[in-house]
mmCIF file of C-alpha atoms and ligand atoms in Angstrom:
data_model
loop_
_atom_site.group_PDB
_atom_site.id
_atom_site.type_symbol
_atom_site.label_atom_id
_atom_site.label_comp_id
_atom_site.label_asym_id
_atom_site.label_seq_id
_atom_site.Cartn_x
_atom_site.Cartn_y
_atom_site.Cartn_z
ATOM 1 C CA MET V 228 95.422 94.470 103.989
ATOM 2 C CA ASP V 229 92.737 92.646 102.028
ATOM 3 C CA ARG V 230 90.167 94.461 99.948
ATOM 4 C CA SER V 231 87.140 93.606 102.085
ATOM 5 C CA LYS V 232 88.823 94.913 105.245
ATOM 6 C CA LEU V 233 89.700 98.107 103.365
ATOM 7 C CA GLU V 234 86.133 98.509 102.142
ATOM 8 C CA GLU V 235 84.962 98.149 105.730
ATOM 9 C CA MET V 236 87.388 100.878 106.840
ATOM 10 C CA ILE V 237 86.245 103.167 104.005
ATOM 11 C CA GLU V 238 82.620 102.726 105.021
ATOM 12 C CA LEU V 239 83.435 103.627 108.614
ATOM 13 C CA ALA V 240 85.463 106.677 107.540
ATOM 14 C CA GLN V 241 82.563 107.827 105.351
ATOM 15 C CA LYS V 242 80.331 107.890 108.448
ATOM 16 C CA GLY V 243 82.385 110.849 109.676
ATOM 17 C CA ILE V 244 81.107 112.951 106.745
ATOM 18 C CA LEU V 245 77.969 114.706 107.905
ATOM 19 C CA GLU V 246 76.114 115.103 104.588
ATOM 20 C CA ASN V 247 75.328 112.101 102.396
ATOM 21 C CA SER V 248 75.530 114.242 99.267
ATOM 22 C CA ARG V 249 79.317 114.490 99.795
ATOM 23 C CA VAL V 250 79.820 110.731 100.183
ATOM 24 C CA GLY V 251 80.577 108.210 97.445
ATOM 25 C CA THR V 252 79.982 110.427 94.386
ATOM 26 C CA ILE V 253 81.586 109.101 91.212
ATOM 27 C CA ARG V 254 83.726 111.764 89.501
ATOM 28 C CA ASN V 255 84.944 111.523 85.880
ATOM 29 C CA PRO V 256 82.407 108.644 85.556
ATOM 30 C CA ASP V 257 83.401 107.769 81.996
ATOM 31 C CA GLY V 258 87.066 107.689 82.909
ATOM 32 C CA GLU V 259 89.575 104.861 83.276
ATOM 33 C CA GLN V 260 89.597 102.266 86.058
ATOM 34 C CA LYS V 261 86.165 102.967 87.470
ATOM 35 C CA GLY V 262 85.801 101.361 90.899
ATOM 36 C CA ARG V 263 89.511 101.482 91.656
ATOM 37 C CA PHE V 264 90.246 104.802 93.400
ATOM 38 C CA VAL V 265 88.478 106.127 96.489
ATOM 39 C CA LEU V 266 89.512 109.647 97.470
ATOM 40 C CA PHE V 267 88.930 111.504 100.737
ATOM 41 C CA HIS V 268 89.571 115.164 99.985
ATOM 42 C CA ALA V 269 88.360 118.753 100.272
ATOM 43 C CA ALA V 270 87.552 121.157 97.451
ATOM 44 C CA MET V 271 89.533 123.997 99.050
ATOM 45 C CA SER V 272 92.591 121.926 100.007
ATOM 46 C CA PHE V 273 95.530 122.653 97.721
ATOM 47 C CA CYS V 274 96.937 119.157 98.388
ATOM 48 C CA SER V 275 93.610 117.653 97.270
ATOM 49 C CA GLN V 276 93.620 119.898 94.196
ATOM 50 C CA LYS V 277 96.923 118.336 93.102
ATOM 51 C CA VAL V 278 95.389 114.867 93.305
ATOM 52 C CA ARG V 279 92.131 115.762 91.559
ATOM 53 C CA ALA V 280 93.991 117.599 88.776
ATOM 54 C CA THR V 281 96.168 114.495 88.285
ATOM 55 C CA LEU V 282 93.124 112.210 88.128
ATOM 56 C CA ALA V 283 91.418 114.563 85.664
ATOM 57 C CA GLN V 284 94.516 114.959 83.519
ATOM 58 C CA ARG V 285 95.011 111.180 83.369
ATOM 59 C CA GLY V 286 91.308 110.683 82.687
ATOM 60 C CA ALA V 287 90.683 108.432 85.671
ATOM 61 C CA ALA V 288 87.362 107.902 87.426
ATOM 62 C CA PHE V 289 87.261 108.053 91.220
ATOM 63 C CA GLU V 290 84.866 107.858 94.122
ATOM 64 C CA SER V 291 84.797 111.241 95.832
ATOM 65 C CA ASN V 292 84.331 111.633 99.589
ATOM 66 C CA GLU V 293 84.421 115.339 100.224
ATOM 67 C CA MET V 294 85.251 116.443 103.742
ATOM 68 C CA VAL V 295 84.693 119.700 105.599
ATOM 69 C CA ILE V 296 88.151 120.502 106.957
ATOM 70 C CA LEU V 297 87.260 123.411 109.233
ATOM 71 C CA ALA V 298 85.459 123.096 112.570
ATOM 72 C CA ARG V 299 82.109 124.833 112.986
ATOM 73 C CA ARG V 300 80.858 126.567 116.138
ATOM 74 C CA LEU V 301 77.092 126.273 116.671
ATOM 75 C CA PRO V 302 75.241 129.371 117.981
ATOM 76 C CA ALA V 303 74.744 127.585 121.325
ATOM 77 C CA GLY V 304 78.535 127.253 121.627
ATOM 78 C CA ALA V 305 79.127 123.567 120.821
ATOM 79 C CA LEU V 306 81.951 122.817 118.404
ATOM 80 C CA ILE V 307 81.504 120.452 115.446
ATOM 81 C CA PRO V 308 85.031 119.210 114.708
ATOM 82 C CA ALA V 309 86.436 119.115 111.174
ATOM 83 C CA GLU V 310 85.449 115.836 109.504
ATOM 84 C CA ASN V 311 89.070 114.888 108.854
ATOM 85 C CA TYR V 312 89.547 114.476 112.633
ATOM 86 C CA SER V 313 86.975 111.698 112.933
ATOM 87 C CA PRO V 314 88.481 108.543 114.498
ATOM 88 C CA ASP V 315 87.725 106.172 111.627
ATOM 89 C CA TYR V 316 89.172 108.514 109.022
ATOM 90 C CA VAL V 317 92.352 108.893 111.074
ATOM 91 C CA ARG V 318 92.544 105.082 111.452
ATOM 92 C CA LEU V 319 92.330 104.741 107.673
ATOM 93 C CA ARG V 320 95.061 107.316 107.213
ATOM 94 C CA LEU V 321 97.300 105.557 109.727
ATOM 95 C CA GLN V 322 97.207 102.481 107.461
ATOM 96 C CA GLY V 323 98.809 104.649 104.808
ATOM 97 C CA ARG V 324 101.410 105.834 107.259
ATOM 98 C CA GLU V 325 102.358 102.236 107.994
ATOM 99 C CA ALA V 326 102.958 101.577 104.293
ATOM 100 C CA MET V 327 104.974 104.785 103.975
ATOM 101 C CA LYS V 328 107.070 104.150 107.089
ATOM 102 C CA VAL V 329 107.243 107.788 108.037
ATOM 103 C CA ARG V 330 107.200 109.524 111.423
ATOM 104 C CA LEU V 331 104.188 111.483 112.594
ATOM 105 C CA VAL V 332 104.434 115.259 112.545
ATOM 106 C CA GLU V 333 106.020 116.650 115.740
ATOM 107 C CA ALA V 334 106.080 120.404 115.294
ATOM 108 C CA TYR V 335 104.858 123.271 113.120
ATOM 109 C CA SER V 336 106.897 124.538 110.175
ATOM 110 C CA GLY V 337 104.292 126.281 107.999
ATOM 111 C CA ILE V 338 105.105 123.651 105.354
ATOM 112 C CA SER V 339 103.022 120.522 104.800
ATOM 113 C CA SER V 340 105.717 118.430 103.112
ATOM 114 C CA VAL V 341 105.838 114.983 104.726
ATOM 115 C CA SER V 342 109.541 114.570 103.930
ATOM 116 C CA ASN V 343 110.242 117.796 105.781
ATOM 117 C CA SER V 344 107.732 117.718 108.636
ATOM 118 C CA GLY V 345 106.407 114.163 109.068
ATOM 119 C CA LEU V 346 102.873 112.945 108.447
ATOM 120 C CA ASP V 347 99.842 114.849 109.677
ATOM 121 C CA PRO V 348 97.433 112.058 110.694
ATOM 122 C CA CYS V 349 94.336 114.272 110.479
ATOM 123 C CA ALA V 350 94.765 115.816 107.027
ATOM 124 C CA VAL V 351 93.415 115.335 103.517
ATOM 125 C CA PRO V 352 93.870 113.918 100.915
ATOM 126 C CA THR V 353 93.879 110.153 101.439
ATOM 127 C CA LEU V 354 93.607 107.769 98.490
ATOM 128 C CA VAL V 355 92.543 104.150 98.670
ATOM 129 C CA ASP V 356 93.577 102.083 95.657
ATOM 130 C CA LEU V 357 91.202 99.129 95.917
ATOM 131 C CA ASP V 358 92.901 97.099 93.179
ATOM 132 C CA ALA V 359 96.280 97.368 94.885
ATOM 133 C CA ALA V 360 94.570 97.076 98.323
ATOM 134 C CA GLU V 361 96.616 100.043 99.468
ATOM 135 C CA VAL V 362 96.007 103.269 101.394
ATOM 136 C CA VAL V 363 98.207 106.027 99.998
ATOM 137 C CA VAL V 364 98.839 109.242 101.929
ATOM 138 C CA ASP V 365 100.633 112.474 100.994
ATOM 139 C CA SER V 366 99.547 114.219 97.798
ATOM 140 C CA LEU V 367 103.005 113.901 96.250
ATOM 141 C CA ARG V 368 103.042 110.123 96.701
ATOM 142 C CA ILE V 369 99.380 109.821 95.725
ATOM 143 C CA CYS V 370 99.895 111.596 92.382
ATOM 144 C CA ILE V 371 102.982 109.550 91.553
ATOM 145 C CA HIS V 372 101.085 106.374 92.476
ATOM 146 C CA ILE V 373 98.086 107.254 90.285
ATOM 147 C CA ASP V 374 100.304 108.083 87.328
ATOM 148 C CA ALA V 375 102.315 104.865 87.726
ATOM 149 C CA VAL V 376 99.397 102.449 87.960
ATOM 150 C CA LEU V 377 97.277 103.874 85.135
ATOM 151 C CA PRO V 378 97.854 102.367 81.713
ATOM 152 C CA GLY V 379 98.414 104.612 78.708
ATOM 153 C CA SER V 380 101.120 106.692 77.135
ATOM 154 C CA ASN V 381 100.094 110.090 78.544
ATOM 155 C CA ARG V 382 102.284 109.631 81.633
ATOM 156 C CA LEU V 383 102.897 112.704 83.795
ATOM 157 C CA VAL V 384 106.119 111.344 85.282
ATOM 158 C CA PRO V 385 108.652 111.028 82.468
ATOM 159 C CA ALA V 386 110.864 107.968 82.046
ATOM 160 C CA ASN V 387 113.787 110.010 80.678
ATOM 161 C CA PRO V 388 116.203 110.298 83.655
ATOM 162 C CA VAL V 389 117.128 113.966 83.111
ATOM 163 C CA GLN V 390 113.502 115.019 82.728
ATOM 164 C CA LEU V 391 112.561 112.869 85.724
ATOM 165 C CA GLN V 392 115.180 114.573 87.858
ATOM 166 C CA ASN V 393 113.828 117.964 86.808
ATOM 167 C CA VAL V 394 110.276 116.908 87.644
ATOM 168 C CA GLN V 395 111.357 115.712 91.095
ATOM 169 C CA ARG V 396 113.139 119.000 91.757
ATOM 170 C CA GLN V 397 110.024 120.986 90.825
ATOM 171 C CA LEU V 398 107.702 118.751 92.863
ATOM 172 C CA ASN V 399 109.946 119.303 95.873
ATOM 173 C CA ALA V 400 109.940 123.060 95.294
ATOM 174 C CA VAL V 401 106.135 123.117 95.392
ATOM 175 C CA ASP V 402 106.068 120.722 98.351
ATOM 176 C CA LEU V 403 108.414 123.013 100.292
ATOM 177 C CA THR V 404 106.464 126.197 99.541
ATOM 178 C CA PRO V 405 104.961 127.161 102.923
ATOM 179 C CA HIS V 406 101.338 127.167 101.779
ATOM 180 C CA PRO V 407 99.725 126.359 105.136
ATOM 181 C CA GLY V 408 101.779 129.085 106.806
ATOM 182 C CA LEU V 409 100.732 131.631 104.166
ATOM 183 C CA LEU V 410 97.042 130.708 104.379
ATOM 184 C CA TYR V 411 96.827 130.594 108.176
ATOM 185 C CA GLY V 412 99.287 133.349 109.118
ATOM 186 C CA PHE V 413 98.731 137.070 109.729
ATOM 187 C CA HIS V 414 101.369 139.117 107.922
ATOM 188 C CA PRO V 415 102.262 142.198 109.988
ATOM 189 C CA GLU V 416 101.845 144.901 107.326
ATOM 190 C CA ASP V 417 100.657 143.331 104.085
ATOM 191 C CA ASP V 418 97.939 140.770 104.724
ATOM 192 C CA ARG V 419 95.907 140.555 101.512
ATOM 193 C CA ARG V 420 93.759 137.547 102.400
ATOM 194 C CA PRO V 421 89.980 137.906 102.087
ATOM 195 C CA GLN V 422 88.360 139.218 105.267
ATOM 196 C CA ALA V 423 86.445 135.951 105.770
ATOM 197 C CA ILE V 424 89.726 133.996 105.746
ATOM 198 C CA LYS V 425 91.262 136.364 108.296
ATOM 199 C CA GLN V 426 88.242 135.918 110.506
ATOM 200 C CA ALA V 427 88.284 132.116 110.234
ATOM 201 C CA MET V 428 92.015 132.007 110.934
ATOM 202 C CA SER V 429 91.732 134.164 114.043
ATOM 203 C CA SER V 430 90.130 131.255 115.944
ATOM 204 C CA VAL V 431 91.081 128.245 113.822
ATOM 205 C CA TYR V 432 93.874 126.940 116.059
ATOM 206 C CA GLU V 433 91.842 127.282 119.242
ATOM 207 C CA GLU V 434 89.032 125.304 117.591
ATOM 208 C CA LYS V 435 91.431 122.628 116.332
ATOM 209 C CA LEU V 436 92.952 122.239 119.800
ATOM 210 C CA GLU V 437 89.558 122.139 121.503
ATOM 211 C CA ALA V 438 88.301 119.458 119.087
ATOM 212 C CA LEU V 439 91.468 117.362 119.413
ATOM 213 C CA THR V 440 91.435 117.543 123.210
ATOM 214 C CA SER V 441 87.874 116.241 123.377
ATOM 215 C CA LEU V 442 88.626 113.535 120.791
ATOM 216 C CA ILE V 443 91.488 112.317 122.993
ATOM 217 C CA LYS V 444 89.118 112.138 125.973
ATOM 218 C CA ALA V 445 86.512 110.248 123.963
ATOM 219 C CA ASN V 446 89.034 107.703 122.632
ATOM 220 C CA GLU V 447 91.243 107.136 125.676
ATOM 221 C CA GLY V 448 91.314 103.370 125.133
ATOM 222 C CA ASP V 449 92.910 103.562 121.676
ATOM 223 C CA GLY V 450 96.603 104.305 122.158
ATOM 224 C CA GLU V 451 97.441 104.634 118.480
ATOM 225 C CA LEU V 452 94.636 107.088 117.866
ATOM 226 C CA VAL V 453 95.532 109.115 120.951
ATOM 227 C CA ALA V 454 99.157 109.311 119.772
ATOM 228 C CA ALA V 455 97.938 110.551 116.395
ATOM 229 C CA TYR V 456 95.805 113.276 118.005
ATOM 230 C CA GLN V 457 98.696 114.257 120.267
ATOM 231 C CA ALA V 458 100.952 114.645 117.223
ATOM 232 C CA LYS V 459 98.341 116.891 115.625
ATOM 233 C CA ILE V 460 98.087 118.929 118.849
ATOM 234 C CA ALA V 461 101.874 119.434 118.840
ATOM 235 C CA LYS V 462 101.715 120.735 115.268
ATOM 236 C CA GLU V 463 98.725 123.015 115.742
ATOM 237 C CA THR V 464 100.024 124.447 119.039
ATOM 238 C CA GLY V 465 103.141 125.477 117.139
ATOM 239 C CA GLY V 466 100.984 127.041 114.426
ATOM 240 C CA ARG V 467 98.995 129.016 116.972
ATOM 241 C CA ASP V 468 102.188 130.357 118.529
ATOM 242 C CA VAL V 469 103.555 131.796 115.261
ATOM 243 C CA ARG V 470 100.251 132.782 113.640
ATOM 244 C CA CYS V 471 100.927 136.476 114.331
ATOM 245 C CA ASP V 472 104.720 136.355 114.654
ATOM 246 C CA PRO V 473 106.079 139.026 112.251
ATOM 247 C CA GLY V 474 109.514 137.392 111.956
ATOM 248 C CA PHE V 475 108.017 134.006 111.114
ATOM 249 C CA GLN V 476 105.561 135.462 108.597
ATOM 250 C CA ASN V 477 108.328 137.437 106.868
ATOM 251 C CA THR V 478 110.497 134.314 106.688
ATOM 252 C CA LEU V 479 107.672 132.414 104.944
ATOM 253 C CA ARG V 480 107.307 135.180 102.342
ATOM 254 C CA ALA V 481 111.059 135.305 101.746
ATOM 255 C CA ALA V 482 111.216 131.515 101.337
ATOM 256 C CA THR V 483 108.338 131.654 98.832
ATOM 257 C CA ARG V 484 110.008 134.451 96.873
ATOM 258 C CA ASN V 485 113.232 132.399 96.644
ATOM 259 C CA ILE V 486 111.318 129.389 95.323
ATOM 260 C CA LEU V 487 109.660 131.619 92.700
ATOM 261 C CA LEU V 488 113.026 133.069 91.678
ATOM 262 C CA GLU V 489 114.236 129.527 90.986
ATOM 263 C CA LEU V 490 111.100 128.826 88.941
ATOM 264 C CA ASP V 491 111.709 131.988 86.929
ATOM 265 C CA LYS V 492 115.288 130.922 86.262
ATOM 266 C CA ASP V 493 114.159 127.452 85.170
ATOM 267 C CA LEU V 494 111.486 128.907 82.884
ATOM 268 C CA ARG V 495 113.952 131.288 81.267
ATOM 269 C CA GLN V 496 116.508 128.527 80.653
ATOM 270 C CA ASN V 497 113.881 126.030 79.559
ATOM 271 C CA GLN V 498 114.302 124.313 76.214
ATOM 272 C CA TYR V 499 111.070 122.293 76.279
ATOM 273 C CA ALA V 500 107.437 123.090 75.487
ATOM 274 C CA TRP V 501 106.553 122.512 79.149
ATOM 275 C CA LEU V 502 108.621 123.078 82.288
ATOM 276 C CA CYS V 503 110.477 119.759 82.428
ATOM 277 C CA ALA V 504 109.778 117.924 79.181
ATOM 278 C CA PRO V 505 108.285 118.278 75.698
ATOM 279 C CA GLN V 506 105.001 117.037 77.197
ATOM 280 C CA LEU V 507 103.017 118.152 80.233
ATOM 281 C CA THR V 508 104.307 116.641 83.479
ATOM 282 C CA LEU V 509 103.230 116.467 87.101
ATOM 283 C CA ALA V 510 105.509 119.453 87.747
ATOM 284 C CA ASP V 511 103.239 121.664 85.616
ATOM 285 C CA LEU V 512 100.095 120.550 87.462
ATOM 286 C CA PHE V 513 101.727 121.117 90.857
ATOM 287 C CA TRP V 514 102.861 124.589 89.841
ATOM 288 C CA ALA V 515 99.316 125.378 88.649
ATOM 289 C CA VAL V 516 97.962 124.557 92.102
ATOM 290 C CA SER V 517 100.681 126.514 93.853
ATOM 291 C CA LEU V 518 100.438 129.640 91.677
ATOM 292 C CA VAL V 519 96.629 129.764 91.780
ATOM 293 C CA ARG V 520 96.721 129.548 95.585
ATOM 294 C CA LEU V 521 99.369 132.282 95.841
ATOM 295 C CA LYS V 522 97.326 134.473 93.508
ATOM 296 C CA TYR V 523 94.191 133.852 95.605
ATOM 297 C CA LEU V 524 96.098 135.022 98.683
ATOM 298 C CA GLY V 525 97.119 138.235 96.925
ATOM 299 C CA LEU V 526 100.705 137.032 96.627
ATOM 300 C CA ALA V 527 101.129 137.296 92.835
ATOM 301 C CA LYS V 528 103.054 140.417 93.897
ATOM 302 C CA LEU V 529 105.884 138.008 94.764
ATOM 303 C CA TRP V 530 106.401 137.495 91.013
ATOM 304 C CA SER V 531 105.274 140.898 89.719
ATOM 305 C CA ASP V 532 108.807 141.508 88.350
ATOM 306 C CA LEU V 533 109.019 138.001 86.835
ATOM 307 C CA PRO V 534 106.800 138.027 83.709
ATOM 308 C CA THR V 535 107.787 134.481 82.695
ATOM 309 C CA ILE V 536 105.761 133.192 85.642
ATOM 310 C CA ASP V 537 102.625 135.062 84.607
ATOM 311 C CA ALA V 538 102.969 133.728 81.059
ATOM 312 C CA TYR V 539 103.466 130.202 82.414
ATOM 313 C CA LEU V 540 100.378 130.498 84.625
ATOM 314 C CA GLU V 541 98.301 131.702 81.655
ATOM 315 C CA ARG V 542 99.224 128.514 79.791
ATOM 316 C CA LEU V 543 98.502 126.321 82.798
ATOM 317 C CA LEU V 544 95.076 127.909 83.150
ATOM 318 C CA GLU V 545 94.187 126.732 79.648
ATOM 319 C CA LEU V 546 94.282 123.095 80.798
ATOM 320 C CA PRO V 547 90.754 121.757 81.475
ATOM 321 C CA SER V 548 92.074 119.735 84.460
ATOM 322 C CA VAL V 549 93.422 122.940 86.030
ATOM 323 C CA GLN V 550 90.313 124.939 85.165
ATOM 324 C CA SER V 551 87.980 122.502 86.891
ATOM 325 C CA GLU V 552 90.013 121.053 89.764
ATOM 326 C CA VAL V 553 92.090 124.068 90.716
ATOM 327 C CA LEU V 554 90.562 127.337 89.538
ATOM 328 C CA ALA V 555 86.825 126.596 89.636
ATOM 329 C CA SER V 556 87.286 124.534 92.765
ATOM 330 C CA THR V 557 89.082 127.369 94.575
ATOM 331 C CA ILE V 558 86.509 129.946 93.503
ATOM 332 C CA SER V 559 83.513 127.826 94.485
ATOM 333 C CA SER V 560 84.831 126.587 97.832
ATOM 334 C CA MET V 561 86.686 129.577 99.275
ATOM 335 C CA PRO V 562 85.594 133.118 100.179
ATOM 336 C CA ARG V 563 85.819 135.564 97.270
ATOM 337 C CA SER V 564 89.264 137.039 96.703
ATOM 338 C CA ASP V 565 89.829 140.331 94.881
ATOM 339 C CA TYR V 566 92.968 138.780 93.444
ATOM 340 C CA LEU V 567 91.438 135.737 91.755
ATOM 341 C CA ALA V 568 88.503 136.754 89.613
ATOM 342 C CA ALA V 569 86.017 134.187 88.335
HETATM 343 N N1 LIG C 751 101.753 116.605 102.747
HETATM 344 C C1 LIG C 751 100.356 116.366 102.939
HETATM 345 C C2 LIG C 751 99.738 117.560 103.602
HETATM 346 C C3 LIG C 751 98.308 117.406 103.903
HETATM 347 C C4 LIG C 751 97.691 118.692 104.453
HETATM 348 O O1 LIG C 751 98.348 119.468 105.132
HETATM 349 N N2 LIG C 751 96.404 118.889 104.141
HETATM 350 C C5 LIG C 751 95.668 120.076 104.550
HETATM 351 C C6 LIG C 751 94.879 120.615 103.368
HETATM 352 S S1 LIG C 751 95.910 121.029 102.013
HETATM 353 C C7 LIG C 751 94.644 119.718 105.620
HETATM 354 O O2 LIG C 751 94.092 118.641 105.634
HETATM 355 N N3 LIG C 751 94.357 120.662 106.530
HETATM 356 C C8 LIG C 751 93.358 120.523 107.540
HETATM 357 C C9 LIG C 751 93.923 120.363 108.910
HETATM 358 O O3 LIG C 751 95.137 120.191 109.034
HETATM 359 O O4 LIG C 751 93.172 120.391 109.866
HETATM 360 C C10 LIG C 751 99.766 116.119 101.575
HETATM 361 O O5 LIG C 751 100.255 116.696 100.610
HETATM 362 O O6 LIG C 751 98.849 115.320 101.482
#
C-alpha cells in the first residue's frame, strides 16, 4: 500500500480516539527516525508495553495514538465501546493481517499469542511503519521489525545463531504466558487482583459483546469488518464462559508456574551478563513486562521460592526503558495494586 493511502487510513483510525490530547503526540522526540513510526497502543496493555519499551531502548521517536481499551457505561445506560473496536482502526489492523497471512482468532485460550490463537482484529498495539509503507500487527513481530529496521549497533535481536535461538525461545515463553486469562479471570480461592480490576472484569465480557453486536449491525454492508467482529465475538464469548471456571483458572496458574520454572532454570545455567547474550536483548525486555504484570496481579508468589527471578527483575527495573514504559506506565494507568508499589 502506498504511503498516502496509509496516512489516510491512520487519520481515519485516529478519529476513533475520543480525546485529541491522546492523538498524534510525538514520544522520544529527539530519538531516531522521527516521522517513521506511528503507534496505536494503550498505556495499560502489556503488549503495548513491550513495543514502547523496545522503542525507548532503541532510542526511536514515534507518534503515539493512545487508545482506551475498555468500554464505558454512561449513567443513562448507553455504552461507549472501547476505541480499539472502531471500524477504521480495525480496517487498519486488517491490513497488517494481510501482510502477516495469519488466520483470525476463533476461540478463547487465555493466551494472546497470534501463533497459538490467531489474530485478534480489535486489539492493540498496531504499528505503522511509514517508510516501509507497512502495517505491522502483533507485539512480537512489531518489536522484531523495529529492531531490524533501525540502524545502529545496539541491536536487541542478536545475530549469533545460538543467542538468537535462545532469544526466540524466551520470546515464545512470554508470548505463551496466559496474561489475558490471568488479568480477566476470577481465581476460585486466591484472587489477589485490585478490587477495581475485579469489578471491571465482572462485566467486561458482557460490555464487549454488546458493543460488538451493535457494531455488526451498524456496519452490515462491510463483510470483512463484520467477519472481524464475529471473530472477536467468538473469542470473547469463550472468555466469558471460563471467566469463573475454577479448573480453567487453575490451569492458567499452573502453566504460568511451569514457564517461570523454565526461566529459573535458564537463569541459573546462564553464562552471560543478560539472559541470552552478553548484551541486553529483546528477551530481557519481554520478561520485564511479563514479570511486572504478574507482580501487579499479586502473582510474584509463583516465584517466591525462586530467588533468581527476583534478582533478575531487580536488574530489569534499573533500565530506564522499563522504568518509564513498563513500571511507571502500569502504575499510572491501572488501579493501585498492593503488590506493585510506586
Ligand atoms: N498478540 C497480540 C495480542 C494483542 C492483545 O491481546 N492486546 C490486548 C492488550 S495487551 C488488547 O488489545 N485487549 C483489548 C481487547 O481485546 O478488547 C499482540 O501481542 O499484539
